[in-house]
C-alpha positions as a Markdown table, in Angstrom:
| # | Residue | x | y | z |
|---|---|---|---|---|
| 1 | Unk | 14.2 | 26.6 | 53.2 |
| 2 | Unk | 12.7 | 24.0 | 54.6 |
| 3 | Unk | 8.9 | 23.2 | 53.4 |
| 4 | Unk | 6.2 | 24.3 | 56.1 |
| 5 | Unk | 4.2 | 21.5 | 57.7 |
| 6 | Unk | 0.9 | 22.2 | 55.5 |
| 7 | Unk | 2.6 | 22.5 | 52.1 |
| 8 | Unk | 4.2 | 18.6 | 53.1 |
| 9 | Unk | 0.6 | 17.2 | 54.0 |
| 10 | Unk | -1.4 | 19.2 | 51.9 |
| 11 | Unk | -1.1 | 16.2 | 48.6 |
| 12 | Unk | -1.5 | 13.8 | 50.6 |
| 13 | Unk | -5.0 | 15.5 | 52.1 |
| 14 | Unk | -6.2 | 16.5 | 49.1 |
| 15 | Unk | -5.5 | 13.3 | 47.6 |
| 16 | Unk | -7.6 | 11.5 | 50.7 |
| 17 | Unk | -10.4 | 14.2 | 50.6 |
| 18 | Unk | -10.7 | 13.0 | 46.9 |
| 19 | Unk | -11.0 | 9.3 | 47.5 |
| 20 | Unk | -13.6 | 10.1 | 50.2 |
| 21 | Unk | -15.6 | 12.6 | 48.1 |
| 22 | Unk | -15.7 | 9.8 | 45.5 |
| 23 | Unk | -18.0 | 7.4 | 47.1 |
| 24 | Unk | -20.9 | 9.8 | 48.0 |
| 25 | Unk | -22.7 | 9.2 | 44.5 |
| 26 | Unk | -22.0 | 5.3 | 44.8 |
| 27 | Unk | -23.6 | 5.8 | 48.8 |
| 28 | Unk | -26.4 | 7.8 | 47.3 |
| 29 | Unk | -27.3 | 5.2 | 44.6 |
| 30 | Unk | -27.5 | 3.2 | 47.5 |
| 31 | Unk | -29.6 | 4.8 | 50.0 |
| 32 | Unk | -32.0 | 6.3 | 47.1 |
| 33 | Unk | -33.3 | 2.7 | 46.7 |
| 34 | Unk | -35.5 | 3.5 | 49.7 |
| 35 | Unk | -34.8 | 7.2 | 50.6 |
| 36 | Unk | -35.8 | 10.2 | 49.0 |
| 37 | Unk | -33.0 | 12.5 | 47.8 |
| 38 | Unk | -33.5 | 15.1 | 50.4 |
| 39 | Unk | -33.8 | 12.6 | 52.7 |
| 40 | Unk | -30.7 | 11.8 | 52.3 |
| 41 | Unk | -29.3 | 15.3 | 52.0 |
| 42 | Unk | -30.7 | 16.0 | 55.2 |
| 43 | Unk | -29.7 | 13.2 | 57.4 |
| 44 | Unk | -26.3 | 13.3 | 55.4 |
| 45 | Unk | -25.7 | 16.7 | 57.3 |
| 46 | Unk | -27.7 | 15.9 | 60.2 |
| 47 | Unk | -25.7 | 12.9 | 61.2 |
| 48 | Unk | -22.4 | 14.3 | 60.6 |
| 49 | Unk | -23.6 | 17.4 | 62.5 |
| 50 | Unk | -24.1 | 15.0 | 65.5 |
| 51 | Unk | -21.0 | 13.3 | 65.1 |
| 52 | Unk | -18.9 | 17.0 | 65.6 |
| 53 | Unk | -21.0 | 18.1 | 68.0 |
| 54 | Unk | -19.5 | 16.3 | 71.4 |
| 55 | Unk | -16.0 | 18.1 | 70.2 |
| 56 | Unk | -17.3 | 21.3 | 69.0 |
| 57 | Unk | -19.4 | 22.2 | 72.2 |
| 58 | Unk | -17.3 | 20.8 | 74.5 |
| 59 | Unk | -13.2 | 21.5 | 73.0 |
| 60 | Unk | -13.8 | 24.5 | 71.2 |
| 61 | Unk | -16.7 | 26.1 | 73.1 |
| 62 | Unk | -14.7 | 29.2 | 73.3 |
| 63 | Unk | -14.1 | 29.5 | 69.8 |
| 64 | Unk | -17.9 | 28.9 | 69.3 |
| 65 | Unk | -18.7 | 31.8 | 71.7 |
| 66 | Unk | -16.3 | 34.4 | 70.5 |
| 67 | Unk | -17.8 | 34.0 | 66.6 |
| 68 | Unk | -19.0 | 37.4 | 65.2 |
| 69 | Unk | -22.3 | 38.5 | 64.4 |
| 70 | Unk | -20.6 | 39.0 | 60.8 |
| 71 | Unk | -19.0 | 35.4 | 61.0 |
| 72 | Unk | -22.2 | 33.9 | 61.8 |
| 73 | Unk | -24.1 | 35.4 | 59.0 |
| 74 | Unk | -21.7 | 34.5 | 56.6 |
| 75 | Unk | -21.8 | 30.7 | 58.1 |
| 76 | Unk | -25.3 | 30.8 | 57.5 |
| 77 | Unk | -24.7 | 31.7 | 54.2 |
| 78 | Unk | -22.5 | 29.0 | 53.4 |
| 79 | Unk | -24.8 | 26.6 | 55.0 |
| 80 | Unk | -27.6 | 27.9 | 52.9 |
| 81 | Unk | -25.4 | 27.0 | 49.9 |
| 82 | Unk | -24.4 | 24.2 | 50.9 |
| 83 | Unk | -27.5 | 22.5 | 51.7 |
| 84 | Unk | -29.0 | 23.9 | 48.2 |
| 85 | Unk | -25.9 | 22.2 | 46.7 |
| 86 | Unk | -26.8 | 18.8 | 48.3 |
| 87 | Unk | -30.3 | 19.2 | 47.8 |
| 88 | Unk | -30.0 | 19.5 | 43.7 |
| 89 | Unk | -27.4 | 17.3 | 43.4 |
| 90 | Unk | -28.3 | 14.3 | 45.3 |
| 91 | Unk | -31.4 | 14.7 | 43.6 |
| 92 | Unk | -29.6 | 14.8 | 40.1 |
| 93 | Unk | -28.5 | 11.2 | 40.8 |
| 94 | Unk | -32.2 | 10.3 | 40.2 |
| 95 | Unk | -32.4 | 11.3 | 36.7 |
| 96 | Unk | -29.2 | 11.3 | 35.2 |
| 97 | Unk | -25.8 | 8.7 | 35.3 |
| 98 | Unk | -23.2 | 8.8 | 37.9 |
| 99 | Unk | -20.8 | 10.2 | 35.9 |
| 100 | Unk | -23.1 | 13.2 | 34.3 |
| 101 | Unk | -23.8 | 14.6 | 37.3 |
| 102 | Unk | -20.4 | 14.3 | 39.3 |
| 103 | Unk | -18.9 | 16.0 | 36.3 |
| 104 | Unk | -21.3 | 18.9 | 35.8 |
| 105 | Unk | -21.5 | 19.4 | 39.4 |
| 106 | Unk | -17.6 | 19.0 | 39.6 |
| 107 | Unk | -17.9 | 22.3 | 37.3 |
| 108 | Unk | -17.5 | 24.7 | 40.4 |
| 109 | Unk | -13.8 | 25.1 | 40.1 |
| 110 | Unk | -15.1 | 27.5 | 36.7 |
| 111 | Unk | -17.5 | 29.4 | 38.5 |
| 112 | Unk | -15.1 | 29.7 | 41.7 |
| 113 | Unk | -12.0 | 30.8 | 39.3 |
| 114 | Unk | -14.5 | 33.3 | 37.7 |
| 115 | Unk | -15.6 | 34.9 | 41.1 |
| 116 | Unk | -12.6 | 35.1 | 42.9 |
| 117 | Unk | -11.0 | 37.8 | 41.9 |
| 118 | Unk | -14.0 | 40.0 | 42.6 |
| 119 | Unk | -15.0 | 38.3 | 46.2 |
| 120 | Unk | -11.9 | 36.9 | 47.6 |
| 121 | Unk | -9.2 | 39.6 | 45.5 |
| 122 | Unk | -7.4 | 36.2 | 44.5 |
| 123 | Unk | -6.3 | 35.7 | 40.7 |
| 124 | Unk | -5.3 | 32.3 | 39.2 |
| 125 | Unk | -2.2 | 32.3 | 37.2 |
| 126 | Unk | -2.1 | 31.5 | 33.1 |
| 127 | Unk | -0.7 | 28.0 | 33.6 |
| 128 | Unk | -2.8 | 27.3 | 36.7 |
| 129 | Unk | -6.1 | 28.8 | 34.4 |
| 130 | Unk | -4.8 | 26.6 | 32.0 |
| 131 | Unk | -5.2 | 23.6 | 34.0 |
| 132 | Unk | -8.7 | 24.8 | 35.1 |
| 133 | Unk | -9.6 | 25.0 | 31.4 |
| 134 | Unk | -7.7 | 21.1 | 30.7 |
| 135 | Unk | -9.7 | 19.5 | 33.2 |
| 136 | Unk | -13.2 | 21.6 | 32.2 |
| 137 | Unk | -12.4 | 19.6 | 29.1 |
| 138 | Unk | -11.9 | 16.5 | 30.5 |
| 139 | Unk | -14.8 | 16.6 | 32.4 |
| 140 | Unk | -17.1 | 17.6 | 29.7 |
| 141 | Unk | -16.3 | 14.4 | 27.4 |
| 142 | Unk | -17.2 | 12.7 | 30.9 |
| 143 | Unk | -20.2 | 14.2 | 31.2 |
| 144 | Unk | -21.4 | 13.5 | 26.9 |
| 145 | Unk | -19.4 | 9.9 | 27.3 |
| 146 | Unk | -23.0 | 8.6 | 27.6 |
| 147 | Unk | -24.4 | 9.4 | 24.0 |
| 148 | Unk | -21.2 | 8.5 | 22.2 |
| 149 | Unk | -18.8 | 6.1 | 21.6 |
| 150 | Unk | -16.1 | 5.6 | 19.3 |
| 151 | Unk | -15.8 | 3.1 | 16.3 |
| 152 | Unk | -13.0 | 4.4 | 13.6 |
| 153 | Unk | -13.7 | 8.0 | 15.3 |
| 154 | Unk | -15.9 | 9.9 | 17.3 |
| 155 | Unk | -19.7 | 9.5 | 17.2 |
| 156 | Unk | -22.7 | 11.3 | 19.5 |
| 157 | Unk | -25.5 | 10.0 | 17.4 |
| 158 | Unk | -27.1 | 9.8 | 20.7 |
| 159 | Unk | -25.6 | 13.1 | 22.0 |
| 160 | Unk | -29.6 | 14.8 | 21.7 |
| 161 | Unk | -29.9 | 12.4 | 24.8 |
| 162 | Unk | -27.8 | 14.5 | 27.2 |
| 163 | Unk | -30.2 | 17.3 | 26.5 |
| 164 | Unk | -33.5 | 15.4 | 26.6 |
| 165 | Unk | -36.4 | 14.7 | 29.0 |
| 166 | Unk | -34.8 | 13.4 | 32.4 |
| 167 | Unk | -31.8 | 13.4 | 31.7 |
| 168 | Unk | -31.8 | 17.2 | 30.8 |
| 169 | Unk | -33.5 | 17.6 | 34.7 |
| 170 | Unk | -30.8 | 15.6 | 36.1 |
| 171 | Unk | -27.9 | 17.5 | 34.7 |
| 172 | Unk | -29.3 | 21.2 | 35.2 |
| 173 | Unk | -29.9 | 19.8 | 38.8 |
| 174 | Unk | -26.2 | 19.3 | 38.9 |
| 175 | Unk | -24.9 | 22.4 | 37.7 |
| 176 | Unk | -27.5 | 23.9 | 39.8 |
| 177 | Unk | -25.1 | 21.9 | 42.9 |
| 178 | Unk | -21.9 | 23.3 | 41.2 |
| 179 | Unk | -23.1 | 27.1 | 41.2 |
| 180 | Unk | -24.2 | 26.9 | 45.1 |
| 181 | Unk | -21.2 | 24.7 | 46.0 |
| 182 | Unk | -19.0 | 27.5 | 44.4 |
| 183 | Unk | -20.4 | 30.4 | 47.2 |
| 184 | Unk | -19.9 | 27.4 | 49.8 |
| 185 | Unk | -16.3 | 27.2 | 49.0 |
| 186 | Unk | -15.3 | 31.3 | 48.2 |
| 187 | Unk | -17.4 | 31.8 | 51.8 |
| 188 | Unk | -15.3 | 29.1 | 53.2 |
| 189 | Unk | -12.1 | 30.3 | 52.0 |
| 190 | Unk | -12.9 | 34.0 | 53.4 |
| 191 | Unk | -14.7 | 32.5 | 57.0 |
| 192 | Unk | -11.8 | 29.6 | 57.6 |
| 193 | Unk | -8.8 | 33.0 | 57.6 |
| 194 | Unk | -10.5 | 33.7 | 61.4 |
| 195 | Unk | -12.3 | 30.4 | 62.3 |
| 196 | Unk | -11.1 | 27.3 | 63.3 |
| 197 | Unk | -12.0 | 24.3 | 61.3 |
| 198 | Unk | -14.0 | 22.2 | 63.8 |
| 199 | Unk | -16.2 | 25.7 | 64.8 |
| 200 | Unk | -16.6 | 26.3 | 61.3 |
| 201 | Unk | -17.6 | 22.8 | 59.9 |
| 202 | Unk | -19.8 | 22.1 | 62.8 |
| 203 | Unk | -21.9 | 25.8 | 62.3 |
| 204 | Unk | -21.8 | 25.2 | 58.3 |
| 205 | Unk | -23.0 | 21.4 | 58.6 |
| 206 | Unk | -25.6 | 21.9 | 60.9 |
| 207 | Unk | -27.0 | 24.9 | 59.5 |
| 208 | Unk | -27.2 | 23.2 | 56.4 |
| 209 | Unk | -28.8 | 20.9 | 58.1 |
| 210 | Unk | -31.5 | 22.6 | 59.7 |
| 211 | Unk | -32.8 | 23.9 | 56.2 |
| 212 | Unk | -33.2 | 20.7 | 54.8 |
| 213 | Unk | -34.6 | 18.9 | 57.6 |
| 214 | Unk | -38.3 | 21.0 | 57.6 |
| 215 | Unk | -37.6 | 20.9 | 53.5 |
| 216 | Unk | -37.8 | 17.2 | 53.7 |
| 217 | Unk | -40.8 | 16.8 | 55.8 |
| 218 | Unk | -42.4 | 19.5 | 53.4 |
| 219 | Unk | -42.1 | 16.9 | 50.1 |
| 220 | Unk | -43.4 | 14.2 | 52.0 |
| 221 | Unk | -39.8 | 12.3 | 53.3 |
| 222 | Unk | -39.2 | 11.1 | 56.1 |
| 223 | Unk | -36.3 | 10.1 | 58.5 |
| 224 | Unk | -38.3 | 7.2 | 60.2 |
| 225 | Unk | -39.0 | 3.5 | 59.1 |
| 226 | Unk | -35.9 | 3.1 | 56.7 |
| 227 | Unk | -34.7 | -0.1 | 56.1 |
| 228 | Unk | -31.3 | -0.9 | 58.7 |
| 229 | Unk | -29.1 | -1.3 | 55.4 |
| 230 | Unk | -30.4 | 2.4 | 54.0 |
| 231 | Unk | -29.4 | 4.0 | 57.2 |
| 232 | Unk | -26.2 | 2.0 | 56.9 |
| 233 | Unk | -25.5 | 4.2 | 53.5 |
| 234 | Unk | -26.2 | 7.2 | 55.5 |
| 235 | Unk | -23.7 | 7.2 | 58.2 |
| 236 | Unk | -21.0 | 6.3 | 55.9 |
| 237 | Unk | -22.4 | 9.5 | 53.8 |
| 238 | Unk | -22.0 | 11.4 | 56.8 |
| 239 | Unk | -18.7 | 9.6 | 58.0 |
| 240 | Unk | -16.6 | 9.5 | 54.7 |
| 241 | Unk | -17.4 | 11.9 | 52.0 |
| 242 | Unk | -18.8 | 14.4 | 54.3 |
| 243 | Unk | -16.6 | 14.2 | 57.4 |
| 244 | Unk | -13.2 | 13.1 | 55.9 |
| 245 | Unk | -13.8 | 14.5 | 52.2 |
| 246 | Unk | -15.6 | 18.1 | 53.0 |
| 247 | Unk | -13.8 | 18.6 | 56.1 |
| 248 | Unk | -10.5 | 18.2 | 54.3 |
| 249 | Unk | -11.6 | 20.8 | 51.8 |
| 250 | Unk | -12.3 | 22.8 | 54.3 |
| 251 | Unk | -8.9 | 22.7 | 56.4 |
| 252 | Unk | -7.1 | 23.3 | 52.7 |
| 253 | Unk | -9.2 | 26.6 | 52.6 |
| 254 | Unk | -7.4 | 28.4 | 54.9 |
| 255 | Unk | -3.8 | 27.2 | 52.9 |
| 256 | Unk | -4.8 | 27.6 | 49.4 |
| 257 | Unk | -6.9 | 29.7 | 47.0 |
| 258 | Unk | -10.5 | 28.9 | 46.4 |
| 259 | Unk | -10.0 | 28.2 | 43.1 |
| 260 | Unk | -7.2 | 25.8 | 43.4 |
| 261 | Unk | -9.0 | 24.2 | 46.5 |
| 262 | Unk | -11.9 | 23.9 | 43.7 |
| 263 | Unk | -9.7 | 21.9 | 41.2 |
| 264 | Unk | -8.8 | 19.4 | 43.1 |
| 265 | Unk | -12.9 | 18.3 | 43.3 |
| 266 | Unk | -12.3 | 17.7 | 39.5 |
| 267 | Unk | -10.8 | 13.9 | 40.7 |
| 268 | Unk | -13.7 | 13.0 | 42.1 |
| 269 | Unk | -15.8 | 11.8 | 38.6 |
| 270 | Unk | -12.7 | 9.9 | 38.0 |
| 271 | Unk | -12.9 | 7.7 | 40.9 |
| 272 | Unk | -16.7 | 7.7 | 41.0 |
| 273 | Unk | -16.6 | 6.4 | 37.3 |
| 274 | Unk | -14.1 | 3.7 | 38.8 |
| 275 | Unk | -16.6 | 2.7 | 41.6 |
| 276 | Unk | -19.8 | 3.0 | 39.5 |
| 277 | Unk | -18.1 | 0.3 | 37.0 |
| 278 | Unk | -16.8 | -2.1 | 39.9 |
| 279 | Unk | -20.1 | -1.9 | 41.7 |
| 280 | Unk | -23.0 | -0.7 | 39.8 |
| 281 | Unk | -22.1 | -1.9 | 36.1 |
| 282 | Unk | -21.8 | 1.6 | 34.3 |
| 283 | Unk | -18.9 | 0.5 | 31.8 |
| 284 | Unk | -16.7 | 3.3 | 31.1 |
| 285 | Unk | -15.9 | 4.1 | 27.6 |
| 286 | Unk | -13.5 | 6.0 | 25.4 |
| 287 | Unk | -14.7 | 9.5 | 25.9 |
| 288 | Unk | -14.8 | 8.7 | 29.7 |
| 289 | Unk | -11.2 | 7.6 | 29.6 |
| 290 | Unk | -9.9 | 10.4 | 27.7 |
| 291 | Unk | -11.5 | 12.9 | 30.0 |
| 292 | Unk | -10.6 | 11.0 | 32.9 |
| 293 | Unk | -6.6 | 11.8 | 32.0 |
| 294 | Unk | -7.4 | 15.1 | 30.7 |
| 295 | Unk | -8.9 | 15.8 | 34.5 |
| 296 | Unk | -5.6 | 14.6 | 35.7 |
| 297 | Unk | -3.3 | 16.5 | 33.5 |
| 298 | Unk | -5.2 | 19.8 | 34.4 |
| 299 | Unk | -5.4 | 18.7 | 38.0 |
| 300 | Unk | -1.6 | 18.6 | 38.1 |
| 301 | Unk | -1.2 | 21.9 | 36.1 |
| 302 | Unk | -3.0 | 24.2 | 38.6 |
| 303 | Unk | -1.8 | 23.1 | 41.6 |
| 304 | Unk | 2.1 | 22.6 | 40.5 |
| 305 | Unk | 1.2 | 26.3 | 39.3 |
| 306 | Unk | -1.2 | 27.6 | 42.5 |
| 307 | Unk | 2.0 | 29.8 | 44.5 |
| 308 | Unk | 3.0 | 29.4 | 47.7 |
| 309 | Unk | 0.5 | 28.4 | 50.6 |
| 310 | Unk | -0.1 | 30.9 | 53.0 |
| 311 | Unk | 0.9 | 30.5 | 56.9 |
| 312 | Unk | -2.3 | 30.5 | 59.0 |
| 313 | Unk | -3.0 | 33.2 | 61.3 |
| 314 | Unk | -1.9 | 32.1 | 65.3 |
């Protein structure tokens, strides 16, 4: 039989979404030089809300107007979750490394695998839960590759500093994003079976959006007076990692299971350990390495093993 249209282009998307998604903590280290972290959660949403928004209102207005009052509350929903995922993450970049906080809040695939069965009625198989469990590994020596290094074996003398003053903030703050970004993507999953992507992104983003915008003003932020190069950092937030990364989550959520949709996130420390050492000095070492290829190995497990992808409904 000749392989469907989505299973042919579904790598090579995922494998895009992941590049993109890998330069939002790089663009965040950027804009937090002058903007606060819900600042930029907020205008990260906000601007990529107004970038959709000629298409959506205009191209899929029908599909906008023939949403469900049940549709719409769970978009809200998602939206809520989404912007609480932003909002604790982005602001985990502040106390903890790159690399910390991509890979605890790259822990969602766990708590989507773990939920799924029980929201969504969708079970991972043993190989593809063994490749969940690989790269869970991999991205915990990530996330302690901090405190230790290795000289004739293993040491984490300094592992105590993982768990310590703002560094322990930072990384609850991240898995704080990966708990919320879980319900985002098991909402999405159910939600993108009925809706099409563009009505779906565009109701998610901006929703999101318009909780975080009054949250911002509330802490004192503001969307005014940036420097030029800060707001720079912001539309390529909202143009690469959020348009091109999330969005191409999204469209894989009406192929794939949530949980294998999750997995593939697990790349993104990799390249974000990649960029953070080409452009903001953070050296990779050992454990980083080593986790890095375990990521990969258990990436490659679960979705060689994830079934067949599902035809979408006409």
């Amino acid at each position: 039989m000749k392989p469907s249209r989505p299973n042919m282009v579904l790598p090579v998307a995922l494998f895009v979404a992941i590049l993109a998604v890998s330069t939002a903590s790089i663009l965040i280290r950027f804009a937090q030089e002058e903007a606060s972290s819900l600042t930029i959660a907020a205008l990260r949403l906000t601007f990529a809300s107004a970038v959709l928004a000629p298409v959506a209102l205009t191209r899929y207005r029908a599909q906008l107007a023939a949403v469900t009052r049940r549709e719409l509350v769970l978009a809200c929903i998602s939206g809520l979750f989404l912007a609480v995922h932003f909002a604790t993450w982005i602001s985990s970049l502040a106390y903890t490394t790159v690399a910390s906080s991509v890979v605890l809040v790259s822990t969602g695939p766990l708590w989507v695998a773990l939920l799924s069965p029980a929201f969504l009625g969708e079970h991972v198989s043993r190989p593809a839960l063994f490749g969940l469990g690989l790269a869970i590994v991999g991205g915990s020596a990530i996330a302690i590759a901090p405190a230790c290094s290795w000289h004739l074996g293993p040491v984490c003398q300094g592992f105590v500093a993982v768990f310590h003053g703002r560094a322990l903030w930072g990384n609850f703050l991240a898995l704080a994003g990966a708990w919320a970004v879980s319900g985002y993507l098991i909402l999405g999953r159910r939600l993108r079976q009925s809706m099409h992507l563009i009505p779906y992104i565009f109701l998610v983003y901006s929703l999101a959006a318009l909780i975080l915008l009054p949250v911002m003003f509330a802490t004192g932020g503001t969307p005014f007076g940036l420097p030029s190069i800060t707001y720079v950092w912001l539309v390529l937030l909202a143009l690469v990692p959020q348009l091109i990364g999330h969005s191409t989550y999204n469209w894989a959520l009406r192929f794939l299971p949530a949980s294998i949709v999750a997995v593939t996130t697990l790349g993104e420390p990799i390249g974000s350990a990649v960029l953070a050492y080409l452009l903001l000095s953070e050296v990779p070492g050992a454990f980083t390495l080593a986790g890095g290829a375990l990521v990969l190995a258990g990436i490659y497990l679960a979705a060689r093993h994830s079934g067949q992808v599902s035809e979408p409904a006409a």
